[in-house]
CSV table of C-alpha atoms in Angstrom, one decimal:
chain,number,residue,atom,x,y,z
M,1,UNK,CA,-3.7,-24.3,-9.5
M,2,UNK,CA,-0.4,-24.4,-7.7
M,3,UNK,CA,1.3,-21.1,-7.3
M,4,UNK,CA,5.1,-21.5,-7.2
M,5,UNK,CA,6.2,-17.8,-7.1
M,6,UNK,CA,4.9,-14.3,-6.6
M,7,UNK,CA,3.7,-12.2,-9.6
M,8,UNK,CA,6.4,-10.2,-11.3
M,9,UNK,CA,4.5,-7.8,-13.5
M,10,UNK,CA,2.6,-4.6,-12.6
M,11,UNK,CA,-1.0,-5.9,-12.9
M,12,UNK,CA,-1.0,-7.7,-9.5
M,13,UNK,CA,0.2,-4.6,-7.7
M,14,UNK,CA,-2.4,-2.4,-9.4
M,15,UNK,CA,-5.2,-4.9,-8.5
M,16,UNK,CA,-4.0,-5.2,-4.9
M,17,UNK,CA,-3.8,-1.4,-4.5
M,18,UNK,CA,-7.3,-1.0,-5.9
M,19,UNK,CA,-8.6,-3.7,-3.6
M,20,UNK,CA,-7.0,-2.2,-0.5
M,21,UNK,CA,-8.5,1.2,-1.4
M,22,UNK,CA,-12.0,-0.3,-1.7
M,23,UNK,CA,-11.6,-2.2,1.6
M,24,UNK,CA,-11.2,1.1,3.5
M,25,UNK,CA,-13.5,3.2,1.4
M,26,UNK,CA,-16.4,0.8,1.5
M,27,UNK,CA,-15.6,-0.9,4.8
M,28,UNK,CA,-15.4,-4.3,3.0
M,29,UNK,CA,-15.0,-7.6,4.8
M,30,UNK,CA,-13.2,-10.6,3.4
M,31,UNK,CA,-15.8,-11.8,0.9
M,32,UNK,CA,-16.4,-8.2,-0.4
M,33,UNK,CA,-12.7,-7.7,-0.7
M,34,UNK,CA,-12.3,-10.9,-2.7
M,35,UNK,CA,-15.1,-9.8,-5.0
M,36,UNK,CA,-13.5,-6.4,-5.4
M,37,UNK,CA,-10.1,-8.1,-6.2
M,38,UNK,CA,-11.8,-10.4,-8.8
M,39,UNK,CA,-13.5,-7.5,-10.5
M,40,UNK,CA,-10.3,-5.4,-10.6
M,41,UNK,CA,-8.4,-8.4,-12.0
M,42,UNK,CA,-10.9,-9.0,-14.7
M,43,UNK,CA,-10.7,-5.3,-15.7
M,44,UNK,CA,-6.9,-5.5,-15.9
M,45,UNK,CA,-6.5,-9.1,-17.2
M,46,UNK,CA,-5.6,-8.1,-20.8
M,47,UNK,CA,-2.7,-6.1,-19.4
M,48,UNK,CA,-1.0,-9.1,-17.8
M,49,UNK,CA,2.6,-9.5,-18.9
M,50,UNK,CA,3.7,-11.9,-16.3
M,51,UNK,CA,5.0,-15.4,-15.7
M,52,UNK,CA,1.8,-16.0,-13.6
M,53,UNK,CA,-1.6,-16.5,-15.3
M,54,UNK,CA,-4.7,-14.7,-14.3
M,55,UNK,CA,-6.0,-17.9,-12.6
M,56,UNK,CA,-2.8,-18.1,-10.5
M,57,UNK,CA,-3.0,-14.4,-9.7
M,58,UNK,CA,-6.6,-14.8,-8.5
M,59,UNK,CA,-5.7,-17.7,-6.2
M,60,UNK,CA,-2.7,-15.9,-4.9
M,61,UNK,CA,-4.7,-12.7,-4.3
M,62,UNK,CA,-7.4,-14.5,-2.5
M,63,UNK,CA,-4.8,-16.0,-0.1
M,64,UNK,CA,-3.2,-12.6,0.5
M,65,UNK,CA,-6.6,-11.0,1.2
M,66,UNK,CA,-7.5,-13.7,3.7
M,67,UNK,CA,-4.1,-13.3,5.4
M,68,UNK,CA,-4.6,-9.5,5.6
M,69,UNK,CA,-8.0,-9.9,7.2
M,70,UNK,CA,-6.6,-12.4,9.7
M,71,UNK,CA,-3.6,-10.3,10.8
M,72,UNK,CA,-3.6,-6.7,9.6
M,73,UNK,CA,-6.9,-5.1,8.6
M,74,UNK,CA,-9.0,-5.6,11.8
M,75,UNK,CA,-6.4,-3.8,13.9
M,76,UNK,CA,-5.4,-1.1,11.5
M,77,UNK,CA,-6.3,2.6,12.0
M,78,UNK,CA,-9.7,3.5,10.5
M,79,UNK,CA,-9.2,7.3,10.4
M,80,UNK,CA,-7.7,7.4,7.0
M,81,UNK,CA,-7.3,9.2,3.7
M,82,UNK,CA,-6.7,7.0,0.7
M,83,UNK,CA,-4.7,7.6,-2.4
M,84,UNK,CA,-3.8,11.1,-1.1
M,85,UNK,CA,-2.2,13.3,-3.8
M,86,UNK,CA,0.0,15.9,-2.3
M,87,UNK,CA,1.6,18.8,-4.2
M,88,UNK,CA,4.1,21.2,-2.5
M,89,UNK,CA,6.6,23.8,-3.7
M,90,UNK,CA,10.0,23.9,-1.9
M,91,UNK,CA,12.5,26.7,-1.9
M,92,UNK,CA,13.5,28.1,-5.3
M,93,UNK,CA,10.1,27.1,-6.7
M,94,UNK,CA,11.0,23.4,-6.8
M,95,UNK,CA,7.7,21.5,-7.1
M,96,UNK,CA,7.4,18.0,-5.8
M,97,UNK,CA,4.4,15.8,-5.5
M,98,UNK,CA,3.4,12.2,-4.7
M,99,UNK,CA,0.5,9.9,-4.1
M,100,UNK,CA,0.3,8.2,-0.8
M,101,UNK,CA,-1.5,4.9,-0.6
M,102,UNK,CA,-3.0,5.5,2.8
M,103,UNK,CA,-2.6,8.2,5.5
M,104,UNK,CA,-3.6,7.2,9.0
M,105,UNK,CA,-4.4,9.8,11.6
M,106,UNK,CA,-3.8,8.0,14.9
M,107,UNK,CA,-3.8,10.6,17.8
M,108,UNK,CA,-0.5,12.5,17.6
M,109,UNK,CA,0.8,10.4,14.8
M,110,UNK,CA,0.4,10.8,11.0
M,111,UNK,CA,1.3,7.5,9.5
M,112,UNK,CA,2.1,7.0,5.8
M,113,UNK,CA,1.1,3.5,4.8
M,114,UNK,CA,2.6,2.2,1.6
M,115,UNK,CA,1.6,-1.2,0.2
M,116,UNK,CA,4.2,-3.4,-1.3
M,117,UNK,CA,3.6,-6.5,-3.3
M,118,UNK,CA,7.3,-7.5,-3.6
M,119,UNK,CA,9.4,-9.6,-1.3
M,120,UNK,CA,9.5,-8.6,2.4
M,121,UNK,CA,13.1,-9.8,2.5
M,122,UNK,CA,14.0,-7.5,-0.4
M,123,UNK,CA,12.2,-4.7,1.4
M,124,UNK,CA,14.3,-5.0,4.5
M,125,UNK,CA,17.4,-4.4,2.4
M,126,UNK,CA,15.7,-1.3,0.8
M,127,UNK,CA,14.9,0.1,4.3
M,128,UNK,CA,18.6,0.6,5.2
M,129,UNK,CA,19.9,4.2,5.1
M,130,UNK,CA,20.2,5.2,1.5
M,131,UNK,CA,18.0,2.3,0.2
M,132,UNK,CA,15.0,3.0,-2.1
M,133,UNK,CA,12.4,2.6,0.6
M,134,UNK,CA,14.4,4.7,3.1
M,135,UNK,CA,14.6,7.5,0.5
M,136,UNK,CA,10.8,7.1,-0.2
M,137,UNK,CA,10.1,7.5,3.5
M,138,UNK,CA,12.2,10.7,3.6
M,139,UNK,CA,10.3,12.0,0.5
M,140,UNK,CA,7.0,11.3,2.2
M,141,UNK,CA,8.1,13.2,5.3
M,142,UNK,CA,9.1,16.2,3.2
M,143,UNK,CA,5.7,16.1,1.4
M,144,UNK,CA,3.8,16.0,4.7
M,145,UNK,CA,5.9,18.6,6.5
M,146,UNK,CA,5.5,21.0,3.6
M,147,UNK,CA,1.8,20.4,2.9
M,148,UNK,CA,-0.6,23.1,3.7
M,149,UNK,CA,-3.5,20.6,3.6
M,150,UNK,CA,-2.3,18.1,6.3
M,151,UNK,CA,-1.7,19.3,9.9
M,152,UNK,CA,1.5,17.8,11.1
M,153,UNK,CA,2.3,20.4,13.8
M,154,UNK,CA,3.4,18.7,17.0
M,155,UNK,CA,2.8,15.3,15.4
M,156,UNK,CA,5.1,12.4,14.7
M,157,UNK,CA,5.2,11.4,11.0
M,158,UNK,CA,5.8,7.6,10.5
M,159,UNK,CA,6.1,5.6,7.4
M,160,UNK,CA,4.9,2.0,7.5
M,161,UNK,CA,5.5,-0.4,4.6
M,162,UNK,CA,2.9,-3.2,4.5
M,163,UNK,CA,4.2,-6.2,2.5
M,164,UNK,CA,1.0,-7.7,1.3
M,165,UNK,CA,2.6,-11.1,0.7
M,166,UNK,CA,4.1,-11.3,4.2
M,167,UNK,CA,2.2,-13.9,6.3
M,168,UNK,CA,3.7,-12.4,9.5
M,169,UNK,CA,1.9,-9.0,9.3
M,170,UNK,CA,0.7,-8.0,12.7
M,171,UNK,CA,-1.3,-4.9,13.5
M,172,UNK,CA,-1.0,-2.2,11.0
């Protein structure tokens, strides 16, 4: 199977997010992560509305997982909370909430990690001031600063976007 492009539909992102969560929750290594990916893909296979087949997604996912274990996962922070749902109320009773893929607690840093399955080049554009990823990072900071459940006093809040299809990932 030759993969000529990245997946365009939502299923691949869902499967990769579920796999990343299992990697950290269950301390999986490469083979276990690939098995978790395959299981998740089989669960969601009927939902695929994409130009990429399930077989192509499987091959592409295996490649990304292997790349992540070579360059990102071994060096990433292990003191984490996964799929953290945060609800806060701002002034004038304005409720906001969000789900953060992974929170890392790294000394005096609270790091939001958001997994992206889209193009890293597109992501760079979205990180510029006013771009979608920039606004998302601001939103995450507001959530964390206002949350009663996460101690951010005296800590730096960072947001890191991990582009899962980027072969150049270094430590996370």
